[in-house]
mmCIF file of C-alpha atoms in Angstrom:
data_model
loop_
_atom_site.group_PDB
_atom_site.id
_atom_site.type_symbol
_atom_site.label_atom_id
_atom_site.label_comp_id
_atom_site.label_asym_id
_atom_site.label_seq_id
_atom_site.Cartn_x
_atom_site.Cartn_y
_atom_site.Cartn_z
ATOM 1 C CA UNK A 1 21.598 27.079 9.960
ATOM 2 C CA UNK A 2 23.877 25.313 12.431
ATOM 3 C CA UNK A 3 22.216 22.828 14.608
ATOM 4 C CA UNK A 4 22.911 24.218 18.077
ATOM 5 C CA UNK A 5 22.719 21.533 21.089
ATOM 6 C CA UNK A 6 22.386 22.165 24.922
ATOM 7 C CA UNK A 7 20.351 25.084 24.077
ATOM 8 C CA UNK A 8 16.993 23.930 23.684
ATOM 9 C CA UNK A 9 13.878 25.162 25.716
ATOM 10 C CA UNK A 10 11.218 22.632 26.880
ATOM 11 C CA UNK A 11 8.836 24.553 24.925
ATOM 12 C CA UNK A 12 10.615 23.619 22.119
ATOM 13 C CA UNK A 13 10.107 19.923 22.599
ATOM 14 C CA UNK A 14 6.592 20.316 23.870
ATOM 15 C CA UNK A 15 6.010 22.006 20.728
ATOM 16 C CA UNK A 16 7.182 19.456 18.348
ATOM 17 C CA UNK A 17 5.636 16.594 19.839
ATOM 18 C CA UNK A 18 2.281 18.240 19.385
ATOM 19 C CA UNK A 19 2.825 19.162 15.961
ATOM 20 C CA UNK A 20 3.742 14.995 15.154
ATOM 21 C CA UNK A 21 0.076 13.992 16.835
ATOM 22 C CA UNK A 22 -1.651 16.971 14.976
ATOM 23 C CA UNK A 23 0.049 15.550 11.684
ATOM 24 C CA UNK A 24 -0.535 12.573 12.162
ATOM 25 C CA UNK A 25 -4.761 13.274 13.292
ATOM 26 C CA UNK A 26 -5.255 15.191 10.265
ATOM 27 C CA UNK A 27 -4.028 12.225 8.049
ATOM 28 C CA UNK A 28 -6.160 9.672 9.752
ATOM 29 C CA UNK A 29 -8.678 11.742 9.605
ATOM 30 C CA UNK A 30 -8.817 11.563 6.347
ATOM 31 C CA UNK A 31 -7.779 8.270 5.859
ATOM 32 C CA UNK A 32 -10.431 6.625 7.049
ATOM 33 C CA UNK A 33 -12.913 10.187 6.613
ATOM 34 C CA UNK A 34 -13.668 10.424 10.110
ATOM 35 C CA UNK A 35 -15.845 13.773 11.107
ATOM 36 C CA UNK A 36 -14.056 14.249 13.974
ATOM 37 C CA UNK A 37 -11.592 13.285 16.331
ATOM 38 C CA UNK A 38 -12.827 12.078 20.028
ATOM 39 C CA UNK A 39 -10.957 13.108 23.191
ATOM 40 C CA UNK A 40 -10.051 9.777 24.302
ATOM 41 C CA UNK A 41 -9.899 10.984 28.163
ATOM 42 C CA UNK A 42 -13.845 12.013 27.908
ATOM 43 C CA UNK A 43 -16.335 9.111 28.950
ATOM 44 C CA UNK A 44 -17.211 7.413 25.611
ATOM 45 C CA UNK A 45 -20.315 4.929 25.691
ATOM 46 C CA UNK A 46 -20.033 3.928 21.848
ATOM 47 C CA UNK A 47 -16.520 3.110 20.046
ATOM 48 C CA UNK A 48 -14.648 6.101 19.368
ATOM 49 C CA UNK A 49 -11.313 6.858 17.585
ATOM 50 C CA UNK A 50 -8.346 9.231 18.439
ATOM 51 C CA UNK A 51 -5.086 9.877 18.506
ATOM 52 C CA UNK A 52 -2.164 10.342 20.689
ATOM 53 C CA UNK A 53 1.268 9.486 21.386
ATOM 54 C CA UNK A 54 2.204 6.368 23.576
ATOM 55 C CA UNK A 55 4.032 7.168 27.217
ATOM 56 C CA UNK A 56 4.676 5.171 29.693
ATOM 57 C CA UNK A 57 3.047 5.302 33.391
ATOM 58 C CA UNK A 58 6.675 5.443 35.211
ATOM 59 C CA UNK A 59 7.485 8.375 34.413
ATOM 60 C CA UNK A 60 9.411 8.887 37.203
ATOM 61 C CA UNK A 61 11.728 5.866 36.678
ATOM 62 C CA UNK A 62 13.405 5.765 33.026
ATOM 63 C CA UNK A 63 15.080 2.381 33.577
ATOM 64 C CA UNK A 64 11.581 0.995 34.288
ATOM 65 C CA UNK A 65 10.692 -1.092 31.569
ATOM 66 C CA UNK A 66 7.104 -0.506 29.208
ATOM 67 C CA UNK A 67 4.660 -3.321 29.725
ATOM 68 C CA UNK A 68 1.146 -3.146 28.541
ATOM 69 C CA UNK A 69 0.175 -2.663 31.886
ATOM 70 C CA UNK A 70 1.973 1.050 32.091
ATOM 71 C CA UNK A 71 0.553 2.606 28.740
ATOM 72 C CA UNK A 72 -0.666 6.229 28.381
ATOM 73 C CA UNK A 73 -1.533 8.118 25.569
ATOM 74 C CA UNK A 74 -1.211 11.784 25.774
ATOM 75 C CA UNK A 75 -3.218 13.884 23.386
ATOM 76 C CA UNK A 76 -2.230 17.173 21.489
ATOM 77 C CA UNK A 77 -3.195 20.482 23.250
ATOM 78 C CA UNK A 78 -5.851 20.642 20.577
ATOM 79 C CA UNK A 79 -7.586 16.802 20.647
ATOM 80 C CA UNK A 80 -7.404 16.585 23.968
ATOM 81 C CA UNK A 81 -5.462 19.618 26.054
ATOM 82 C CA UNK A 82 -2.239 17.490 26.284
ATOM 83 C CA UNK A 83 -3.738 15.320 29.127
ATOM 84 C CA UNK A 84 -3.088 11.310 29.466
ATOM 85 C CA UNK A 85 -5.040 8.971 30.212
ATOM 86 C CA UNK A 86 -4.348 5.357 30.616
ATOM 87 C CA UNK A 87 -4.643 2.454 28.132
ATOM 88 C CA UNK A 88 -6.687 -1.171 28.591
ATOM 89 C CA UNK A 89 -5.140 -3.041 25.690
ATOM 90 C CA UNK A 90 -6.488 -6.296 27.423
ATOM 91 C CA UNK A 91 -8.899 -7.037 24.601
ATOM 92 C CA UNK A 92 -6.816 -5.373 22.074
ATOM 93 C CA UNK A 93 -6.051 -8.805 19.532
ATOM 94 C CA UNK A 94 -2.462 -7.450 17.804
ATOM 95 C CA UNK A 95 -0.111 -4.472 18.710
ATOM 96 C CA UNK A 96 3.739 -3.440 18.711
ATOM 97 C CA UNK A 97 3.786 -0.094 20.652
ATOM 98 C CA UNK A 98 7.343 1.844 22.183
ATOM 99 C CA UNK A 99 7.067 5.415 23.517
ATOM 100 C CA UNK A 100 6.856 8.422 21.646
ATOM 101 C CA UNK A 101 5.170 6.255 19.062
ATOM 102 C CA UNK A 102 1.698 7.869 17.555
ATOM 103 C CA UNK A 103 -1.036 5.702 16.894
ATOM 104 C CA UNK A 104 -4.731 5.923 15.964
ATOM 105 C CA UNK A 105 -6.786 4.407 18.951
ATOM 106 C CA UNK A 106 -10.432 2.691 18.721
ATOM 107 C CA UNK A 107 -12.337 1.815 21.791
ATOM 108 C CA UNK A 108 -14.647 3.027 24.388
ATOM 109 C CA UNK A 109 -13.917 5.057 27.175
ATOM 110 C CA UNK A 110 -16.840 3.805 29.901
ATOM 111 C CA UNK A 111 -16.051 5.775 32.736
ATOM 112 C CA UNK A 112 -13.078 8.610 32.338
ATOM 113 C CA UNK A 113 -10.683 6.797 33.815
ATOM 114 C CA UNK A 114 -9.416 4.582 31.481
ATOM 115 C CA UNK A 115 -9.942 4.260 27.128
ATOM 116 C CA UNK A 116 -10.560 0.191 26.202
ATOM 117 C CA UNK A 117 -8.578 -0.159 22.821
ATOM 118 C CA UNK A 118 -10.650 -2.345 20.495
ATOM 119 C CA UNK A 119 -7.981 -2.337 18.165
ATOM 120 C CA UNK A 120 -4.891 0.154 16.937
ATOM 121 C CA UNK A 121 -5.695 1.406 13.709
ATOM 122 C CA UNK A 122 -3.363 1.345 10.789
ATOM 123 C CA UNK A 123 -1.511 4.382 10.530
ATOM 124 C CA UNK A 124 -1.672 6.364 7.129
ATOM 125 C CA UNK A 125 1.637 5.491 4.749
ATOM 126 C CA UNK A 126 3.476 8.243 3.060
ATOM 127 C CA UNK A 127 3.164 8.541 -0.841
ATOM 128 C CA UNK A 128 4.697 5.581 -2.133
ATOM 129 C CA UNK A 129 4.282 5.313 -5.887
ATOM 130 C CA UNK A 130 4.286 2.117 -8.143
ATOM 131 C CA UNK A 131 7.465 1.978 -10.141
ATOM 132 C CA UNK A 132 5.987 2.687 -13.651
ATOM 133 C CA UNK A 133 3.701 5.496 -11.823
ATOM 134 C CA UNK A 134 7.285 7.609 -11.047
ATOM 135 C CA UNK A 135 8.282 10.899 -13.409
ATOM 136 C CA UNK A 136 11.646 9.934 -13.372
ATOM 137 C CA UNK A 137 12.545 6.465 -15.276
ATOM 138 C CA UNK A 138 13.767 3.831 -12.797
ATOM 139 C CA UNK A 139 16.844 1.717 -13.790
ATOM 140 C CA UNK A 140 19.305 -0.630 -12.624
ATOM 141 C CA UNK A 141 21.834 0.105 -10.148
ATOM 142 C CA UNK A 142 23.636 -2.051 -7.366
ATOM 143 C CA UNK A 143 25.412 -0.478 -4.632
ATOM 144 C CA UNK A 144 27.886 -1.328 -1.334
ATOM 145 C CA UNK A 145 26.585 -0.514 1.999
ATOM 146 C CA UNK A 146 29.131 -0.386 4.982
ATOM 147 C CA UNK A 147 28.684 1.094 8.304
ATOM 148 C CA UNK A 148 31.880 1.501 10.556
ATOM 149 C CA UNK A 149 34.333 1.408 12.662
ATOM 150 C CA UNK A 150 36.225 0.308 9.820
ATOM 151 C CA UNK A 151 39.295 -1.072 12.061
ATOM 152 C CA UNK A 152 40.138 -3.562 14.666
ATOM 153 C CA UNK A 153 40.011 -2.676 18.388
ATOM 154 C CA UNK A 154 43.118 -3.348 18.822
ATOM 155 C CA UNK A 155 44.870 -1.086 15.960
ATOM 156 C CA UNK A 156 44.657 1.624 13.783
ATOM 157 C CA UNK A 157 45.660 -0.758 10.187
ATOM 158 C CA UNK A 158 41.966 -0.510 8.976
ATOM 159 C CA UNK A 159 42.125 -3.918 7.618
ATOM 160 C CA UNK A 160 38.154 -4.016 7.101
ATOM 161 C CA UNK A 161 37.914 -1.420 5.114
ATOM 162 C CA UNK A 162 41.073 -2.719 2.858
ATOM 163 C CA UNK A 163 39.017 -5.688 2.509
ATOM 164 C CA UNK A 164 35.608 -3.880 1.503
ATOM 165 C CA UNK A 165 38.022 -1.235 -0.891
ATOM 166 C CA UNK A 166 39.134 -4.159 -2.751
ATOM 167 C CA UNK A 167 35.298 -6.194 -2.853
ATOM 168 C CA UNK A 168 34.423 -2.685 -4.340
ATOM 169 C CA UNK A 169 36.755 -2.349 -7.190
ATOM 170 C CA UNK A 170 36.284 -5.790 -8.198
ATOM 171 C CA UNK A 171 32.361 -5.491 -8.252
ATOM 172 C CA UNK A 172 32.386 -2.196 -9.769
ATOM 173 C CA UNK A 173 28.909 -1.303 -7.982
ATOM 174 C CA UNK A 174 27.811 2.243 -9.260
ATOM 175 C CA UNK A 175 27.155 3.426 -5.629
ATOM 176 C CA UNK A 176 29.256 3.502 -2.598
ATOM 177 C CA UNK A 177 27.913 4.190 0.955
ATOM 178 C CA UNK A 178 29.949 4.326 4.040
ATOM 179 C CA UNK A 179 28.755 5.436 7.059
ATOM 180 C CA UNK A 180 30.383 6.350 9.870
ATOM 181 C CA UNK A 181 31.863 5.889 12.648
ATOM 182 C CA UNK A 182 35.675 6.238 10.543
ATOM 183 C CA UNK A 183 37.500 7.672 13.786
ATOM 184 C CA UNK A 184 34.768 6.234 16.889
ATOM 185 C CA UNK A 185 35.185 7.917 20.105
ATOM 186 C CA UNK A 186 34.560 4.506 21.333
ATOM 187 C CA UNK A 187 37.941 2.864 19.961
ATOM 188 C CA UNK A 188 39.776 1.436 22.901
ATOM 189 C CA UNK A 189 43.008 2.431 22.185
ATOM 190 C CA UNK A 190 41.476 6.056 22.025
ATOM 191 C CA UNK A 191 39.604 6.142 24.968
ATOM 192 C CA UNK A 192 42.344 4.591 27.143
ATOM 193 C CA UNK A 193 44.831 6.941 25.394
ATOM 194 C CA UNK A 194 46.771 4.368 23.764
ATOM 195 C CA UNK A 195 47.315 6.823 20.919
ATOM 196 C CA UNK A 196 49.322 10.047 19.828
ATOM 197 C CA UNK A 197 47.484 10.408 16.940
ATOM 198 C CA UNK A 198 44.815 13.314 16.210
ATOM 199 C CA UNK A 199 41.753 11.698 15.005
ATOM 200 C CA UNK A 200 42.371 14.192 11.751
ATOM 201 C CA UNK A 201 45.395 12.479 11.941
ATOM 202 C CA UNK A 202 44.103 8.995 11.743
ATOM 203 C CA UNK A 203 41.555 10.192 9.416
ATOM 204 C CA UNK A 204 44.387 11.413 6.654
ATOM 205 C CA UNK A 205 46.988 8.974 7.173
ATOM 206 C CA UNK A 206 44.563 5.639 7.282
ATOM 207 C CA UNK A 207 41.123 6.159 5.397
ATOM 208 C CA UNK A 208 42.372 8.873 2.498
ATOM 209 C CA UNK A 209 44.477 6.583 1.423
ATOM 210 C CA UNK A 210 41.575 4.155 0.736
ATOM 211 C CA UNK A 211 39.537 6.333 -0.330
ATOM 212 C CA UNK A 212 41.326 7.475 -2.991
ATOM 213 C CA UNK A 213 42.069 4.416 -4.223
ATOM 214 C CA UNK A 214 38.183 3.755 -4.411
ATOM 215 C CA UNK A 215 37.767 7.119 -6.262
ATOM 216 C CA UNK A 216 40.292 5.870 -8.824
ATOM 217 C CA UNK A 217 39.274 2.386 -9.047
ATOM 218 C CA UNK A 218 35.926 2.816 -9.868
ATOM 219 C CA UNK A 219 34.215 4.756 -13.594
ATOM 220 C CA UNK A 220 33.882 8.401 -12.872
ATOM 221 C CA UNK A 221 30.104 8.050 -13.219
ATOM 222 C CA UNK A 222 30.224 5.785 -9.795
ATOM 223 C CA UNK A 223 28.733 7.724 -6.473
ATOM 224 C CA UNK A 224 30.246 7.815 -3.512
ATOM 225 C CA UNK A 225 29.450 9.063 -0.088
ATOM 226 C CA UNK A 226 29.844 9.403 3.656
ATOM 227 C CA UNK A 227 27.454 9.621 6.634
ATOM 228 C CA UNK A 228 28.869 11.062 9.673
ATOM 229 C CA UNK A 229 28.117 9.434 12.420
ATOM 230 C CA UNK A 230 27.314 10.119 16.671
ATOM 231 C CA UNK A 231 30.352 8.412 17.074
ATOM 232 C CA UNK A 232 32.299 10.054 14.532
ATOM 233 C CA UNK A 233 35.509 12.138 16.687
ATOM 234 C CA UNK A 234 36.013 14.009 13.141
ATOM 235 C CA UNK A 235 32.770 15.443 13.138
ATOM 236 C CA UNK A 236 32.458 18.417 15.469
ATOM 237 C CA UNK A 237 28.122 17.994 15.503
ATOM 238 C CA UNK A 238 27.414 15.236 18.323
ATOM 239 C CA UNK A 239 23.770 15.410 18.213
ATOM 240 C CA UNK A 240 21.230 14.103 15.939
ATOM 241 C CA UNK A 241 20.515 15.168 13.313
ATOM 242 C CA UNK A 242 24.140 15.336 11.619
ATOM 243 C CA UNK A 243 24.813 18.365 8.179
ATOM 244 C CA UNK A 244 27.630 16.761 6.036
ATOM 245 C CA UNK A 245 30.583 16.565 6.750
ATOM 246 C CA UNK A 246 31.811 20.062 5.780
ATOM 247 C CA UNK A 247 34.228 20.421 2.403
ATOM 248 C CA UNK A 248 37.208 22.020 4.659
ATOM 249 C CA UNK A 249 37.513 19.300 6.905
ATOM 250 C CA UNK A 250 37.366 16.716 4.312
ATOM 251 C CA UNK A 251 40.042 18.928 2.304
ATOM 252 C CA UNK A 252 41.817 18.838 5.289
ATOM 253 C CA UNK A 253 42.257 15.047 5.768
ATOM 254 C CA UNK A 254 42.646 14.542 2.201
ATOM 255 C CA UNK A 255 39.496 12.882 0.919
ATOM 256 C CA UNK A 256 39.498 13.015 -2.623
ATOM 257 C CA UNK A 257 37.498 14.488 -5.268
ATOM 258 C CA UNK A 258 34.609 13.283 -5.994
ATOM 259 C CA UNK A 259 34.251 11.660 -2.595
ATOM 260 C CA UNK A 260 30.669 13.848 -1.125
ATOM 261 C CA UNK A 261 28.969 13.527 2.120
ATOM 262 C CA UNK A 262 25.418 13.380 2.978
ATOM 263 C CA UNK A 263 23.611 14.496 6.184
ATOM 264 C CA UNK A 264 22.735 12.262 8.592
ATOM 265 C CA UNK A 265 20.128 11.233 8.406
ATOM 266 C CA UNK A 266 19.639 11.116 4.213
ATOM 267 C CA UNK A 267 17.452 10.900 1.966
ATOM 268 C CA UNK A 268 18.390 10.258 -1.546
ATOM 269 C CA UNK A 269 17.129 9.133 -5.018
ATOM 270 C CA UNK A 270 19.446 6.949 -6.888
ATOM 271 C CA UNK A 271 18.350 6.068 -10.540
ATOM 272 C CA UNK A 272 14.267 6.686 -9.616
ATOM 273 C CA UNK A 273 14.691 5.234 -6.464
ATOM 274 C CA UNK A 274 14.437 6.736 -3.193
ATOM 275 C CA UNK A 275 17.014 5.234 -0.225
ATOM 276 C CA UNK A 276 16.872 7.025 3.287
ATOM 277 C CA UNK A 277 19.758 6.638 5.757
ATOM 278 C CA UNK A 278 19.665 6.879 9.133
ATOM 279 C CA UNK A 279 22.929 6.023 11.007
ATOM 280 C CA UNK A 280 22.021 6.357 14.802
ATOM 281 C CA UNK A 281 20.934 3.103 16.342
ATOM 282 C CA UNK A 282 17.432 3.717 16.778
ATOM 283 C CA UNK A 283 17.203 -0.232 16.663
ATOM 284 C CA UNK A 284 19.321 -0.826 19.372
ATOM 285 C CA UNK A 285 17.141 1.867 21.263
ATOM 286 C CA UNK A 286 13.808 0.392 20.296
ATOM 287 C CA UNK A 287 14.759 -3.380 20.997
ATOM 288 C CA UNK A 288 14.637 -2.263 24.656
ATOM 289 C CA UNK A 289 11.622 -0.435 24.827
ATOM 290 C CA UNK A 290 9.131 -2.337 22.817
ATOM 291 C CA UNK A 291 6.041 -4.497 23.685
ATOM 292 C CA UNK A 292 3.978 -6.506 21.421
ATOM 293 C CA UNK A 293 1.265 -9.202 21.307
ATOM 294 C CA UNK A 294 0.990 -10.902 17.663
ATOM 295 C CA UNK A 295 2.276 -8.117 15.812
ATOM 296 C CA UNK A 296 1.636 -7.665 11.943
ATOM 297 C CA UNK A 297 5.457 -7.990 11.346
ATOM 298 C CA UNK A 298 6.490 -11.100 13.636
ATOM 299 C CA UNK A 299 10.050 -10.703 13.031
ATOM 300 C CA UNK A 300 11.148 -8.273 15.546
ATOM 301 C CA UNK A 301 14.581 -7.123 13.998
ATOM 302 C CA UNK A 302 12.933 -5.889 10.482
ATOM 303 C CA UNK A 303 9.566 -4.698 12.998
ATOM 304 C CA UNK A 304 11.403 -2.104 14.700
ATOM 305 C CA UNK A 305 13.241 -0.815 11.246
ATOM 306 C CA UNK A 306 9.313 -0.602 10.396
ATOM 307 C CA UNK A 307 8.926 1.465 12.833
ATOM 308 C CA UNK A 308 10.603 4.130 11.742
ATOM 309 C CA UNK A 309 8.665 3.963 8.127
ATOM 310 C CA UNK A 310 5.218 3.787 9.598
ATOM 311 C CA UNK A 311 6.099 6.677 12.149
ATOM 312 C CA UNK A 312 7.305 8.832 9.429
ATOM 313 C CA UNK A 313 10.518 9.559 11.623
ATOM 314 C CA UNK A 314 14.050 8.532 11.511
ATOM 315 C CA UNK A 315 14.021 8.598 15.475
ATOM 316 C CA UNK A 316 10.613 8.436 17.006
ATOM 317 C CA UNK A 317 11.519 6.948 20.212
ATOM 318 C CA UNK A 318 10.515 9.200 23.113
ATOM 319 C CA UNK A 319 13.761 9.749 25.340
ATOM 320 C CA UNK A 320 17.274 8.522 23.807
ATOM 321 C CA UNK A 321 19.252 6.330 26.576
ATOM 322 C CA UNK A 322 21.565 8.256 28.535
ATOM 323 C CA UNK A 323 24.612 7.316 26.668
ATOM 324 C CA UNK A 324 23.037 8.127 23.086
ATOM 325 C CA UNK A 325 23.363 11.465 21.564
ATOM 326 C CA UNK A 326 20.863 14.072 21.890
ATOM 327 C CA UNK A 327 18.115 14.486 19.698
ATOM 328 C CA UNK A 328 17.596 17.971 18.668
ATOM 329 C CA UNK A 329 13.576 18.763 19.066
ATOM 330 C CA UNK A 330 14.574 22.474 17.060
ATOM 331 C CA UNK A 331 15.509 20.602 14.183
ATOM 332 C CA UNK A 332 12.856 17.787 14.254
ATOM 333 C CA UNK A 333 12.287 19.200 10.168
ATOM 334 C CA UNK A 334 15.429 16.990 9.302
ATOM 335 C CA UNK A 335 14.116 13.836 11.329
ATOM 336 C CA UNK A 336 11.015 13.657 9.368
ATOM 337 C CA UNK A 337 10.752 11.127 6.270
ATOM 338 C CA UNK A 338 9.825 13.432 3.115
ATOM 339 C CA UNK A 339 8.868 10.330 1.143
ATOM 340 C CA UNK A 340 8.378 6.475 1.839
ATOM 341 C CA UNK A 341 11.505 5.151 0.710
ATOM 342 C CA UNK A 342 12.139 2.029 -1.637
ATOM 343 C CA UNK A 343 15.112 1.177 0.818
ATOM 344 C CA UNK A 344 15.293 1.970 4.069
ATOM 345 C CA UNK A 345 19.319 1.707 5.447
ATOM 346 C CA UNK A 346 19.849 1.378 9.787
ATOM 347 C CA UNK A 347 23.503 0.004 10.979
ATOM 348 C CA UNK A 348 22.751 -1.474 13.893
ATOM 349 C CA UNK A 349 24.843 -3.803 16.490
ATOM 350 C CA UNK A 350 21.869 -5.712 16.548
ATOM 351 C CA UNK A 351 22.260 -8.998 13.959
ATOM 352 C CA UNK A 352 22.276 -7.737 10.558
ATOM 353 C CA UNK A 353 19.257 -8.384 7.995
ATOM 354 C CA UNK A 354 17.365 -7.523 4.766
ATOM 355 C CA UNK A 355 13.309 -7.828 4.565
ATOM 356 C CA UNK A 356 10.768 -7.111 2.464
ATOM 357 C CA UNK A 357 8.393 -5.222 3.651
ATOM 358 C CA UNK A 358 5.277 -4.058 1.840
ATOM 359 C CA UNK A 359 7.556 -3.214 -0.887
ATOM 360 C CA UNK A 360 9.809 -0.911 1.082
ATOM 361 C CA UNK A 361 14.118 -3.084 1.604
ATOM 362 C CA UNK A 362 15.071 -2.846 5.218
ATOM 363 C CA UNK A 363 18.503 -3.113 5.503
ATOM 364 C CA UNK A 364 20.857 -3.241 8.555
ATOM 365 C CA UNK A 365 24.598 -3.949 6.619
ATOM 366 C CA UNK A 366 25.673 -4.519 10.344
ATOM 367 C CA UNK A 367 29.336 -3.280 11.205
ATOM 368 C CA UNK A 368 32.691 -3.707 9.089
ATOM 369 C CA UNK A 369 34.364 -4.768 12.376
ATOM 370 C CA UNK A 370 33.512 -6.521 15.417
ATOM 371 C CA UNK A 371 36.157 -6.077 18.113
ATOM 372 C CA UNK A 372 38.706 -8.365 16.965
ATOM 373 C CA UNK A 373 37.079 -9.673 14.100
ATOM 374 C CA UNK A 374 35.865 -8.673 10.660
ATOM 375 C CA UNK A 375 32.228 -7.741 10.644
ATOM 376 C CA UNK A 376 29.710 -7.479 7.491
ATOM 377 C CA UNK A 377 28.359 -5.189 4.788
ATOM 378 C CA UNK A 378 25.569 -5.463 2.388
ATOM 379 C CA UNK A 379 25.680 -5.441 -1.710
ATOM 380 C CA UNK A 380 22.750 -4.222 -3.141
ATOM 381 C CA UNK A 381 21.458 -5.140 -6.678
#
């Protein structure tokens, strides 16, 4: 079905958030086989648990900033009738919260008007088997992560991705992933009109040449994809989540056989292992919104990739910025994580990285170009 934007109801939304905190409730509940759910806005004399989604009190300002001073958590219409009620972490010892995030709550609620958080309970992972626990055999692989724009500001040569075309066919990986932007509405010579060029234009005459040189280059059993992109002036979808890129329009710009193209985001399973792909910067967006006090995960960069893992979502954040793409509430199906992935992938301007985190590779390859400059990718083996 075609993902339709500007054309969403508020129900819609409402209706999606309370199906996340119902998901999530009936997980911890069993999880840590809890009777029942409390309503945390209900006076509470002993410690209770619950669940809710995190808001912030200024609701009214957007560019006011989350502190632990302005938390809510607003309950489903079932745990709690949708109401908010504000959050004491004072005594809490450890937490990394952002709105929109769910969590699991334990604490007392003395008088009504505010619930005491002991402590935030660790949310239930998604199935994540041991390696010789999977159906499917696991074996080797490596692979080339790149993330775009895959050309200077200050042309249209694509030098970058030259440069990562010829690290490919020399290393011979058996997987290939570049993600968009490959034409960025952001270029400067675009946006100033500094071109004649079509961005279809650009598209055939620059990148299909590289590409098919990759095709060629590398044994016909190698894998090779593209991940539109919010950016991406090629793709005609500017909200997130992104369907391929559609087989006519890469016909049309001359991508080669053999050359496919995932959603955005992706999840995939390469050799037994499961990768998803999520190429908005959700980092970016979280960096700003975050607070924490001695979190679990004390680097922040690979903590807010985490994020996304533990919250089951490629883009849990509550309200995008204004100049980020839309996120479509009617297809929140396609945001969800199916599985927990081995390898989590997130471009992000934000300095690129690779951690371990209870056993799950989060990866930022950073951008192929920087303004002027060449930028980075990532080999995985």
């Amino acid at each position: 079905r075609r993902m339709r934007y500007m054309f969403e109801k508020l129900g819609t939304r409402t209706e999606t958030i309370n199906r996340r905190i119902e998901r999530m409730a009936l997980d911890v509940k069993s999880e840590y086989e809890i009777a029942a759910l409390a309503n945390p806005t209900y006076p509470h004399q002993d410690a209770v648990t619950a669940v809710g989604r995190i808001v912030n009190i200024n609701l009214d300002d957007a560019a006011a900033p989350i502190s632990s001073d302005t938390l809510l958590l607003e309950t489903s219409r079932r745990l709690g009738n949708g109401r908010r009620i504000p959050l004491d972490v004072q005594a809490t010892p450890s937490f990394s919260l952002f709105p929109g995030q769910i969590v699991a709550v334990e604490g007392k609620n003395l008088k009504g008007s505010e619930f005491a958080v002991s402590q935030f309970r660790a949310l239930p992972r998604l199935p994540h088997p041991a390696i010789g626990d999977r159906p499917d055999a696991v074996e080797p692989f490596d692979a080339v992560v790149a993330s775009g724009p895959y050309t200077l500001s200050d042309n249209f040569e694509y030098e970058p991705l030259r440069d990562l075309v010829d690290h490919a066919l020399a290393a011979q990986p058996s997987l290939v992933l570049l993600l968009g932007p490959f034409v960025s509405e952001a270029h400067p010579m675009l946006r100033d009109g500094q071109s004649d060029l079509m961005p279809e234009e650009i598209f055939s005459s620059k990148i299909s040449p590289h590409l098919a040189r990759l095709r060629e280059g590398l044994l016909a059993s190698s894998a090779i994809y593209l991940v539109p992109s919010t950016d991406e002036l090629c793709c005609p979808y500017v909200s997130f989540p992104q369907p391929p890129l559609s087989r006519e329009l890469l016909a049309r710009v001359g991508v080669p056989d053999g050359v496919e193209s995932l959603s955005n985001p992706a999840q995939i399973s390469v050799n037994g292992v499961s990768i998803a792909i999520s190429n908005i910067d959700a980092l970016f967006h979280l960096v700003k919104e975050e607070v924490s006090r001695l979190p679990v995960l004390s680097d922040r960069l690979p903590r807010l990739a985490w994020h996304l893992v533990e919250q089951r979502h490629f883009y849990p954040l509550a309200v995008p910025p204004a100049d980020c793409a839309g996120i479509l509430a009617s297809q929140d199906g396609k945001l969800r994580m199916l599985a927990a992935p081995d390898i989590l992938i997130t471009p992000s301007q934000l300095r690129q990285f690779a951690r371990m985190h209870e056993n799950v590779i989060l990866l930022n390859p950073g951008h192929s170009s920087k303004g002027l400059f060449g930028g980075t990718f990532a080999r995985l083996a």
